[in-house]
mmCIF file of C-alpha atoms and ligand atoms in Angstrom:
data_model
loop_
_atom_site.group_PDB
_atom_site.id
_atom_site.type_symbol
_atom_site.label_atom_id
_atom_site.label_comp_id
_atom_site.label_asym_id
_atom_site.label_seq_id
_atom_site.Cartn_x
_atom_site.Cartn_y
_atom_site.Cartn_z
ATOM 1 C CA MET A 24 85.018 133.348 139.625
ATOM 2 C CA SER A 25 87.678 135.084 141.697
ATOM 3 C CA LYS A 26 91.171 133.645 141.558
ATOM 4 C CA LYS A 27 92.463 132.567 144.937
ATOM 5 C CA ILE A 28 95.887 133.759 146.021
ATOM 6 C CA LEU A 29 97.568 132.340 149.092
ATOM 7 C CA ILE A 30 99.931 134.797 150.773
ATOM 8 C CA LEU A 31 102.808 133.254 152.763
ATOM 9 C CA PRO A 32 104.917 136.050 154.282
ATOM 10 C CA GLY A 33 107.373 133.676 155.991
ATOM 11 C CA ASP A 34 110.328 134.888 158.059
ATOM 12 C CA GLY A 35 112.860 137.703 158.329
ATOM 13 C CA ILE A 36 112.110 140.492 155.864
ATOM 14 C CA GLY A 37 109.370 138.286 154.329
ATOM 15 C CA PRO A 38 106.424 139.968 156.098
ATOM 16 C CA GLU A 39 107.706 143.493 155.287
ATOM 17 C CA ILE A 40 108.209 142.929 151.582
ATOM 18 C CA VAL A 41 105.063 140.853 151.158
ATOM 19 C CA ALA A 42 103.007 143.637 152.755
ATOM 20 C CA GLU A 43 104.103 145.935 149.903
ATOM 21 C CA ALA A 44 103.240 143.311 147.281
ATOM 22 C CA VAL A 45 99.802 142.947 148.886
ATOM 23 C CA LYS A 46 99.334 146.727 148.523
ATOM 24 C CA VAL A 47 99.981 146.309 144.813
ATOM 25 C CA LEU A 48 97.482 143.436 144.523
ATOM 26 C CA THR A 49 94.913 145.364 146.538
ATOM 27 C CA CYS A 50 95.297 148.365 144.250
ATOM 28 C CA LEU A 51 94.773 146.164 141.171
ATOM 29 C CA ARG A 52 91.711 144.597 142.795
ATOM 30 C CA ASP A 53 90.067 147.780 144.075
ATOM 31 C CA GLU A 54 90.955 150.175 141.284
ATOM 32 C CA PHE A 55 91.611 148.136 138.145
ATOM 33 C CA GLY A 56 89.121 145.278 138.366
ATOM 34 C CA LEU A 57 91.422 142.341 139.082
ATOM 35 C CA ASP A 58 89.151 139.621 140.478
ATOM 36 C CA VAL A 59 91.177 138.032 143.291
ATOM 37 C CA ASP A 60 90.675 136.709 146.791
ATOM 38 C CA MET A 61 93.615 136.743 149.198
ATOM 39 C CA ASN A 62 94.206 134.405 152.103
ATOM 40 C CA GLU A 63 97.215 134.349 154.431
ATOM 41 C CA ALA A 64 99.009 131.481 156.206
ATOM 42 C CA LEU A 65 102.216 130.600 158.013
ATOM 43 C CA VAL A 66 105.270 128.866 156.568
ATOM 44 C CA GLY A 67 108.898 128.415 157.637
ATOM 45 C CA GLY A 68 110.266 129.387 161.019
ATOM 46 C CA SER A 69 107.197 131.397 161.974
ATOM 47 C CA ALA A 70 105.049 128.314 161.306
ATOM 48 C CA TYR A 71 107.410 126.174 163.360
ATOM 49 C CA ASP A 72 107.113 128.591 166.290
ATOM 50 C CA GLU A 73 103.329 128.486 166.136
ATOM 51 C CA HIS A 74 102.639 124.854 165.127
ATOM 52 C CA GLY A 75 105.914 122.949 165.602
ATOM 53 C CA HIS A 76 106.267 122.361 161.842
ATOM 54 C CA PRO A 77 107.514 124.602 158.983
ATOM 55 C CA LEU A 78 104.698 123.430 156.685
ATOM 56 C CA PRO A 79 101.538 123.008 158.789
ATOM 57 C CA GLU A 80 98.720 120.918 157.328
ATOM 58 C CA GLU A 81 96.415 123.922 157.112
ATOM 59 C CA THR A 82 98.971 125.834 155.032
ATOM 60 C CA LEU A 83 99.406 122.884 152.684
ATOM 61 C CA ARG A 84 95.630 122.529 152.348
ATOM 62 C CA LEU A 85 95.257 126.202 151.449
ATOM 63 C CA ALA A 86 98.172 125.908 149.008
ATOM 64 C CA HIS A 87 96.483 122.969 147.233
ATOM 65 C CA ASP A 88 93.254 124.882 147.145
ATOM 66 C CA CYS A 89 94.447 128.158 145.533
ATOM 67 C CA ASP A 90 95.379 129.312 142.035
ATOM 68 C CA ALA A 91 98.716 130.831 142.999
ATOM 69 C CA VAL A 92 100.958 131.297 146.025
ATOM 70 C CA LEU A 93 102.951 134.421 146.873
ATOM 71 C CA LEU A 94 105.826 133.684 149.235
ATOM 72 C CA GLY A 95 108.185 136.100 150.998
ATOM 73 C CA ALA A 96 111.190 134.205 152.350
ATOM 74 C CA VAL A 97 111.932 131.583 154.979
ATOM 75 C CA GLY A 98 114.720 130.895 157.452
ATOM 76 C CA GLY A 99 116.987 132.654 159.889
ATOM 77 C CA PRO A 100 119.638 132.032 162.548
ATOM 78 C CA LYS A 101 116.995 131.429 165.201
ATOM 79 C CA TRP A 102 116.004 128.134 163.562
ATOM 80 C CA GLU A 103 119.430 126.918 162.433
ATOM 81 C CA PRO A 104 119.953 124.684 165.489
ATOM 82 C CA LEU A 105 116.754 122.736 164.688
ATOM 83 C CA ASP A 106 116.862 119.267 163.199
ATOM 84 C CA ILE A 107 117.012 119.450 159.378
ATOM 85 C CA SER A 108 113.567 117.789 159.133
ATOM 86 C CA VAL A 109 111.807 120.792 160.712
ATOM 87 C CA ARG A 110 114.028 123.655 159.548
ATOM 88 C CA PRO A 111 112.228 126.510 157.755
ATOM 89 C CA GLU A 112 113.745 125.490 154.395
ATOM 90 C CA LYS A 113 111.816 122.215 154.664
ATOM 91 C CA GLY A 114 108.618 124.268 154.463
ATOM 92 C CA LEU A 115 109.712 125.644 151.121
ATOM 93 C CA LEU A 116 110.963 122.302 149.782
ATOM 94 C CA GLY A 117 107.740 120.642 150.974
ATOM 95 C CA LEU A 118 105.596 123.173 149.105
ATOM 96 C CA ARG A 119 107.638 122.708 145.935
ATOM 97 C CA SER A 120 107.360 118.937 146.008
ATOM 98 C CA GLU A 121 103.788 118.598 147.339
ATOM 99 C CA LEU A 122 102.488 121.032 144.717
ATOM 100 C CA GLY A 123 104.597 119.473 141.943
ATOM 101 C CA LEU A 124 106.271 122.785 141.119
ATOM 102 C CA PHE A 125 108.988 121.277 138.962
ATOM 103 C CA ALA A 126 109.773 124.286 136.773
ATOM 104 C CA ASN A 127 111.571 127.177 138.393
ATOM 105 C CA LEU A 128 111.910 130.270 136.221
ATOM 106 C CA ARG A 129 114.567 132.734 137.334
ATOM 107 C CA PRO A 130 114.999 135.696 135.060
ATOM 108 C CA ALA A 131 118.097 137.880 135.394
ATOM 109 C CA ILE A 132 117.324 141.203 133.761
ATOM 110 C CA LEU A 133 119.376 144.340 134.112
ATOM 111 C CA TYR A 134 117.302 147.474 134.477
ATOM 112 C CA PRO A 135 119.121 150.185 132.509
ATOM 113 C CA GLN A 136 118.555 152.559 135.452
ATOM 114 C CA LEU A 137 120.630 150.219 137.635
ATOM 115 C CA ALA A 138 123.598 149.634 135.319
ATOM 116 C CA ASP A 139 125.884 151.186 137.968
ATOM 117 C CA ALA A 140 124.783 148.722 140.641
ATOM 118 C CA SER A 141 126.519 145.735 139.026
ATOM 119 C CA THR A 142 130.048 144.831 140.063
ATOM 120 C CA LEU A 143 130.723 143.997 136.403
ATOM 121 C CA LYS A 144 131.620 146.574 133.765
ATOM 122 C CA PRO A 145 128.519 148.208 132.218
ATOM 123 C CA GLU A 146 129.453 146.971 128.718
ATOM 124 C CA VAL A 147 129.489 143.361 129.995
ATOM 125 C CA VAL A 148 125.999 143.530 131.529
ATOM 126 C CA SER A 149 124.048 146.273 129.754
ATOM 127 C CA GLY A 150 120.962 144.832 128.096
ATOM 128 C CA LEU A 151 121.339 141.552 129.984
ATOM 129 C CA ASP A 152 118.243 139.327 129.756
ATOM 130 C CA ILE A 153 118.810 135.707 130.795
ATOM 131 C CA LEU A 154 116.231 133.176 131.899
ATOM 132 C CA ILE A 155 117.416 130.315 134.057
ATOM 133 C CA VAL A 156 115.053 127.342 134.042
ATOM 134 C CA ARG A 157 115.889 125.242 137.068
ATOM 135 C CA GLU A 158 114.457 121.760 137.705
ATOM 136 C CA LEU A 159 112.938 122.083 141.176
ATOM 137 C CA THR A 160 111.466 118.838 142.473
ATOM 138 C CA GLY A 161 114.140 116.264 141.684
ATOM 139 C CA GLY A 162 117.875 115.751 141.551
ATOM 140 C CA ILE A 163 120.127 115.673 144.578
ATOM 141 C CA TYR A 164 117.697 117.782 146.631
ATOM 142 C CA PHE A 165 115.223 114.911 146.802
ATOM 143 C CA GLY A 166 117.188 111.790 145.767
ATOM 144 C CA ARG A 167 117.387 108.745 147.987
ATOM 145 C CA PRO A 168 119.225 107.285 149.790
ATOM 146 C CA ARG A 169 120.081 110.314 151.857
ATOM 147 C CA GLY A 170 121.194 111.011 155.393
ATOM 148 C CA VAL A 171 124.131 110.542 157.726
ATOM 149 C CA GLU A 172 124.919 107.010 158.874
ATOM 150 C CA THR A 173 127.440 105.607 161.312
ATOM 151 C CA LEU A 174 129.757 102.929 159.992
ATOM 152 C CA ALA A 175 130.894 99.888 161.996
ATOM 153 C CA SER A 176 134.160 101.738 162.633
ATOM 154 C CA GLY A 177 132.204 104.518 164.332
ATOM 155 C CA GLU A 178 133.019 106.976 161.554
ATOM 156 C CA ARG A 179 130.036 108.794 160.083
ATOM 157 C CA ARG A 180 129.224 108.937 156.391
ATOM 158 C CA GLY A 181 126.975 111.501 154.715
ATOM 159 C CA ILE A 182 124.966 110.528 151.627
ATOM 160 C CA ASN A 183 122.922 112.390 149.036
ATOM 161 C CA THR A 184 121.902 110.984 145.692
ATOM 162 C CA LEU A 185 121.674 112.656 142.305
ATOM 163 C CA VAL A 186 118.858 110.988 140.432
ATOM 164 C CA TYR A 187 116.738 111.948 137.415
ATOM 165 C CA THR A 188 114.317 109.927 135.326
ATOM 166 C CA GLU A 189 114.020 110.587 131.602
ATOM 167 C CA SER A 190 110.511 111.978 132.046
ATOM 168 C CA GLU A 191 111.672 114.434 134.708
ATOM 169 C CA ILE A 192 114.397 115.694 132.376
ATOM 170 C CA GLU A 193 112.085 115.791 129.413
ATOM 171 C CA ARG A 194 109.368 117.918 131.033
ATOM 172 C CA ILE A 195 111.781 120.582 132.292
ATOM 173 C CA CYS A 196 113.529 120.723 128.918
ATOM 174 C CA ARG A 197 110.160 121.226 127.214
ATOM 175 C CA VAL A 198 109.439 124.176 129.491
ATOM 176 C CA ALA A 199 112.810 125.679 128.560
ATOM 177 C CA PHE A 200 112.289 125.178 124.814
ATOM 178 C CA ASP A 201 108.727 126.530 124.920
ATOM 179 C CA LEU A 202 109.967 129.657 126.700
ATOM 180 C CA ALA A 203 112.905 130.017 124.305
ATOM 181 C CA MET A 204 110.430 130.062 121.400
ATOM 182 C CA LYS A 205 108.938 133.235 122.906
ATOM 183 C CA ARG A 206 112.350 134.866 123.398
ATOM 184 C CA GLY A 207 115.739 134.542 121.724
ATOM 185 C CA LYS A 208 115.282 130.941 120.520
ATOM 186 C CA ARG A 209 118.463 129.719 122.180
ATOM 187 C CA VAL A 210 118.730 127.099 124.940
ATOM 188 C CA CYS A 211 121.931 126.222 126.769
ATOM 189 C CA SER A 212 121.616 122.978 128.723
ATOM 190 C CA VAL A 213 124.027 122.912 131.646
ATOM 191 C CA ASP A 214 125.341 119.575 132.937
ATOM 192 C CA LYS A 215 128.426 117.753 134.155
ATOM 193 C CA ALA A 216 128.217 115.026 131.537
ATOM 194 C CA ASN A 217 131.975 114.480 131.584
ATOM 195 C CA VAL A 218 131.772 113.107 135.143
ATOM 196 C CA LEU A 219 128.180 112.322 136.169
ATOM 197 C CA GLU A 220 126.239 109.600 134.325
ATOM 198 C CA CYS A 221 122.987 111.101 135.507
ATOM 199 C CA THR A 222 123.732 114.305 133.622
ATOM 200 C CA GLU A 223 125.019 112.366 130.624
ATOM 201 C CA LEU A 224 121.427 111.142 130.436
ATOM 202 C CA TRP A 225 120.298 114.746 130.945
ATOM 203 C CA ARG A 226 122.248 115.808 127.851
ATOM 204 C CA GLU A 227 120.891 112.927 125.778
ATOM 205 C CA VAL A 228 117.287 113.794 126.676
ATOM 206 C CA ALA A 229 117.890 117.518 126.044
ATOM 207 C CA ILE A 230 119.045 116.664 122.524
ATOM 208 C CA ARG A 231 115.999 114.444 121.976
ATOM 209 C CA VAL A 232 113.584 117.158 123.123
ATOM 210 C CA GLY A 233 115.483 119.732 121.081
ATOM 211 C CA ALA A 234 114.701 117.783 117.914
ATOM 212 C CA ASP A 235 111.057 118.858 118.351
ATOM 213 C CA TYR A 236 112.120 122.519 118.261
ATOM 214 C CA PRO A 237 114.068 122.936 115.021
ATOM 215 C CA GLU A 238 113.951 126.740 115.341
ATOM 216 C CA VAL A 239 115.720 126.715 118.707
ATOM 217 C CA GLU A 240 119.490 126.530 118.805
ATOM 218 C CA LEU A 241 120.568 124.078 121.527
ATOM 219 C CA SER A 242 124.013 124.179 123.096
ATOM 220 C CA HIS A 243 125.529 122.294 126.033
ATOM 221 C CA MET A 244 127.920 123.485 128.692
ATOM 222 C CA TYR A 245 129.578 121.897 131.715
ATOM 223 C CA VAL A 246 128.497 123.633 134.882
ATOM 224 C CA ASP A 247 131.978 124.841 135.854
ATOM 225 C CA ASN A 248 132.414 126.505 132.484
ATOM 226 C CA ALA A 249 128.869 127.899 132.670
ATOM 227 C CA ALA A 250 129.690 129.604 135.972
ATOM 228 C CA MET A 251 132.779 131.125 134.406
ATOM 229 C CA GLN A 252 130.956 132.210 131.231
ATOM 230 C CA LEU A 253 128.226 133.846 133.310
ATOM 231 C CA VAL A 254 130.719 136.301 134.753
ATOM 232 C CA ARG A 255 132.925 136.513 131.651
ATOM 233 C CA ALA A 256 130.348 137.119 128.919
ATOM 234 C CA PRO A 257 126.800 136.687 130.278
ATOM 235 C CA LYS A 258 125.053 138.119 127.235
ATOM 236 C CA GLN A 259 125.854 134.964 125.248
ATOM 237 C CA PHE A 260 122.962 133.263 127.093
ATOM 238 C CA ASP A 261 119.239 133.379 126.374
ATOM 239 C CA VAL A 262 117.595 130.452 128.224
ATOM 240 C CA MET A 263 119.664 128.140 130.436
ATOM 241 C CA VAL A 264 118.147 124.845 131.596
ATOM 242 C CA THR A 265 119.694 122.782 134.341
ATOM 243 C CA THR A 266 119.358 120.519 137.379
ATOM 244 C CA ASN A 267 118.034 121.553 140.775
ATOM 245 C CA MET A 268 121.462 121.912 142.377
ATOM 246 C CA PHE A 269 123.288 123.539 139.456
ATOM 247 C CA GLY A 270 120.349 125.902 139.006
ATOM 248 C CA ASP A 271 120.514 126.911 142.655
ATOM 249 C CA VAL A 272 124.140 127.956 142.309
ATOM 250 C CA LEU A 273 124.003 129.483 138.825
ATOM 251 C CA SER A 274 120.889 131.532 139.558
ATOM 252 C CA ASP A 275 122.550 133.309 142.495
ATOM 253 C CA CYS A 276 125.501 134.032 140.256
ATOM 254 C CA ALA A 277 123.263 135.331 137.441
ATOM 255 C CA ALA A 278 121.267 137.425 139.901
ATOM 256 C CA MET A 279 124.345 139.274 141.031
ATOM 257 C CA LEU A 280 125.169 140.268 137.452
ATOM 258 C CA THR A 281 122.223 142.606 137.670
ATOM 259 C CA GLY A 282 123.659 144.376 140.703
ATOM 260 C CA SER A 283 120.958 143.560 143.162
ATOM 261 C CA ILE A 284 119.403 140.324 144.136
ATOM 262 C CA GLY A 285 116.700 142.568 145.633
ATOM 263 C CA MET A 286 115.239 143.140 142.165
ATOM 264 C CA LEU A 287 114.694 139.608 140.892
ATOM 265 C CA PRO A 288 111.433 137.660 140.992
ATOM 266 C CA SER A 289 110.896 133.968 140.349
ATOM 267 C CA ALA A 290 108.128 131.573 139.426
ATOM 268 C CA SER A 291 107.822 127.881 140.296
ATOM 269 C CA LEU A 292 105.252 126.176 138.096
ATOM 270 C CA ASP A 293 103.469 122.849 137.942
ATOM 271 C CA ALA A 294 102.361 121.099 134.762
ATOM 272 C CA ASP A 295 99.094 123.102 134.596
ATOM 273 C CA GLY A 296 100.383 126.620 135.174
ATOM 274 C CA LYS A 297 99.655 126.822 138.876
ATOM 275 C CA GLY A 298 102.568 128.491 140.542
ATOM 276 C CA MET A 299 104.352 129.772 143.577
ATOM 277 C CA TYR A 300 105.969 133.167 143.203
ATOM 278 C CA GLU A 301 108.773 134.510 145.342
ATOM 279 C CA PRO A 302 111.723 136.868 145.274
ATOM 280 C CA ILE A 303 115.040 135.147 144.572
ATOM 281 C CA HIS A 304 116.646 136.623 147.670
ATOM 282 C CA GLY A 305 116.365 135.119 151.143
ATOM 283 C CA SER A 306 114.997 136.278 154.478
ATOM 284 C CA ALA A 307 117.924 138.667 155.175
ATOM 285 C CA PRO A 308 117.707 138.395 158.976
ATOM 286 C CA ASP A 309 120.379 141.097 159.357
ATOM 287 C CA ILE A 310 117.998 143.791 158.110
ATOM 288 C CA ALA A 311 114.668 142.250 159.180
ATOM 289 C CA GLY A 312 112.338 144.635 160.981
ATOM 290 C CA LYS A 313 114.335 147.710 159.988
ATOM 291 C CA GLY A 314 112.065 148.780 157.156
ATOM 292 C CA VAL A 315 114.938 149.045 154.664
ATOM 293 C CA ALA A 316 114.460 145.881 152.571
ATOM 294 C CA ASN A 317 113.784 146.197 148.857
ATOM 295 C CA PRO A 318 110.218 145.053 148.095
ATOM 296 C CA LEU A 319 110.626 145.244 144.302
ATOM 297 C CA ALA A 320 111.546 141.575 143.739
ATOM 298 C CA THR A 321 108.357 140.540 145.548
ATOM 299 C CA ILE A 322 106.288 143.126 143.688
ATOM 300 C CA LEU A 323 107.754 141.869 140.400
ATOM 301 C CA SER A 324 106.909 138.319 141.512
ATOM 302 C CA VAL A 325 103.270 139.435 141.579
ATOM 303 C CA ALA A 326 103.706 140.529 137.956
ATOM 304 C CA MET A 327 105.021 137.058 137.075
ATOM 305 C CA MET A 328 102.032 135.532 138.887
ATOM 306 C CA LEU A 329 99.616 137.631 136.866
ATOM 307 C CA ARG A 330 101.292 136.569 133.663
ATOM 308 C CA TYR A 331 101.891 132.844 134.261
ATOM 309 C CA SER A 332 99.072 131.726 136.576
ATOM 310 C CA LEU A 333 96.292 134.312 136.385
ATOM 311 C CA ASN A 334 96.380 135.051 132.669
ATOM 312 C CA ALA A 335 96.310 138.808 133.290
ATOM 313 C CA PRO A 336 99.251 140.164 131.282
ATOM 314 C CA ALA A 337 97.892 143.729 131.173
ATOM 315 C CA HIS A 338 97.952 143.913 134.969
ATOM 316 C CA ALA A 339 101.480 142.462 134.944
ATOM 317 C CA GLU A 340 102.595 145.179 132.545
ATOM 318 C CA ARG A 341 101.061 147.857 134.744
ATOM 319 C CA ILE A 342 103.237 146.682 137.639
ATOM 320 C CA GLU A 343 106.382 146.408 135.544
ATOM 321 C CA ARG A 344 105.873 149.872 134.062
ATOM 322 C CA ALA A 345 105.318 151.277 137.549
ATOM 323 C CA VAL A 346 108.564 149.728 138.851
ATOM 324 C CA SER A 347 110.479 151.174 135.933
ATOM 325 C CA SER A 348 108.914 154.579 136.491
ATOM 326 C CA VAL A 349 109.838 154.557 140.186
ATOM 327 C CA LEU A 350 113.442 153.819 139.209
ATOM 328 C CA ASP A 351 113.266 156.651 136.651
ATOM 329 C CA GLN A 352 112.195 158.948 139.482
ATOM 330 C CA GLY A 353 115.516 158.147 141.171
ATOM 331 C CA LEU A 354 113.928 156.347 144.110
ATOM 332 C CA ARG A 355 116.075 153.532 145.523
ATOM 333 C CA THR A 356 116.189 151.264 148.541
ATOM 334 C CA ALA A 357 119.620 151.046 150.169
ATOM 335 C CA ASP A 358 120.687 147.900 148.264
ATOM 336 C CA ILE A 359 120.420 149.641 144.879
ATOM 337 C CA ALA A 360 121.300 153.193 145.919
ATOM 338 C CA SER A 361 123.961 155.075 144.023
ATOM 339 C CA GLU A 362 125.100 158.672 143.716
ATOM 340 C CA GLY A 363 122.370 161.116 142.821
ATOM 341 C CA THR A 364 119.481 158.856 143.883
ATOM 342 C CA GLU A 365 117.137 159.170 146.842
ATOM 343 C CA THR A 366 117.314 156.347 149.384
ATOM 344 C CA ILE A 367 113.922 155.324 150.750
ATOM 345 C CA GLY A 368 112.605 152.496 152.911
ATOM 346 C CA THR A 369 110.394 149.489 152.214
ATOM 347 C CA THR A 370 106.954 151.059 152.691
ATOM 348 C CA ARG A 371 107.770 154.221 150.771
ATOM 349 C CA MET A 372 108.977 152.093 147.883
ATOM 350 C CA GLY A 373 105.718 150.113 147.907
ATOM 351 C CA ASP A 374 103.696 153.335 148.059
ATOM 352 C CA ALA A 375 105.712 154.797 145.173
ATOM 353 C CA VAL A 376 104.949 151.757 143.007
ATOM 354 C CA VAL A 377 101.232 151.957 143.812
ATOM 355 C CA ALA A 378 101.224 155.691 142.988
ATOM 356 C CA ALA A 379 102.983 155.005 139.673
ATOM 357 C CA MET A 380 100.441 152.295 138.831
ATOM 358 C CA ARG A 381 97.734 154.968 138.864
ATOM 359 C CA ASP A 382 99.550 157.193 136.335
HETATM 360 C C1 IPM B 8 116.645 128.956 146.598
HETATM 361 C C2 IPM B 8 117.123 128.716 147.998
HETATM 362 C C3 IPM B 8 116.554 127.395 148.481
HETATM 363 C C4 IPM B 8 117.124 126.312 147.602
HETATM 364 C C5 IPM B 8 116.785 127.087 149.965
HETATM 365 C C6 IPM B 8 116.293 128.198 150.861
HETATM 366 C C7 IPM B 8 116.176 125.780 150.355
HETATM 367 O O1 IPM B 8 118.505 128.762 148.069
HETATM 368 O O2 IPM B 8 115.413 128.988 146.393
HETATM 369 O O3 IPM B 8 117.485 129.104 145.718
HETATM 370 O O4 IPM B 8 118.229 125.825 147.835
HETATM 371 O O5 IPM B 8 116.460 125.947 146.633
HETATM 372 MG MG1 MG B 9 119.425 129.382 146.244
#
């Protein structure tokens, strides 16, 4: 039976970059026998404009009903004045929590062809291959109580709550250890156990889970030090596992080590391997509609989808090889351009990847 993919272009550059990823999927379907069915729906600001909500019921129904979701990006200045409950980001957070996508995989890999694009010295980042495993459906993003209340004095007080159960910590740690077994067999659990009881528990559970993986070396790091180590000596890390909030911050930092956030895909998985796949970068409203955005992170997200949700690793490799070959040809979008390369736009980059897939 065909696998069902739900395509959610979203806002800003989302539709432009997703269109290129759809070209890649279409090529795999029509020319290489990938058995998929694609459906499209609205999410984020564009969904709010059309239906008054960033996650319309129909979109959620289709998301429940598919094998994997491909998402572009959500948000933009147009929707910033809206109440937080209907802002585009709520569409994304709603999908994550409604689909139970608790495991967010954010690889930071430096393509050798792009060593010049990093702001760090080449010797610090060359060969970089880190995987950040971020807990995605708990922690301070979802904890209650939350909100802004007015005190008797008339002063307002803002509240968010960091909360994790042992089982929530355990399942994300297991994902990290399982992945580490397939890579460098090292896990660094990032917490703030010196200050926050909740992450003291995190550390305790990480150690307990680690006992089931005697081959994996487990270390612990406070989040402030982890941020520093990421820019000081990033190659010390293999897999990092951390809370929703710390993972949000550290993954942006790790992404920039590779020179361009425009290159990095991500996967958000549930307990059964269903997933939502999206580039790490945002909707980049400043360049939306200009045809200059880099579609490679979205195209590489399709490769992750093929590997993690559709069990089609050969198709994933075809995409990854094609991306590497396009970089070898010296083709670059503006965000990764450097001397001696040819700067091209979004659609030409997508076309170049599709052409390289046929080689
Ligand atoms: C991310 C983003 C989101 C997050 C926003 C858009 C809600 O920053 O995926 O990292 O904070 O998780
Ligand atoms: Mg973020």
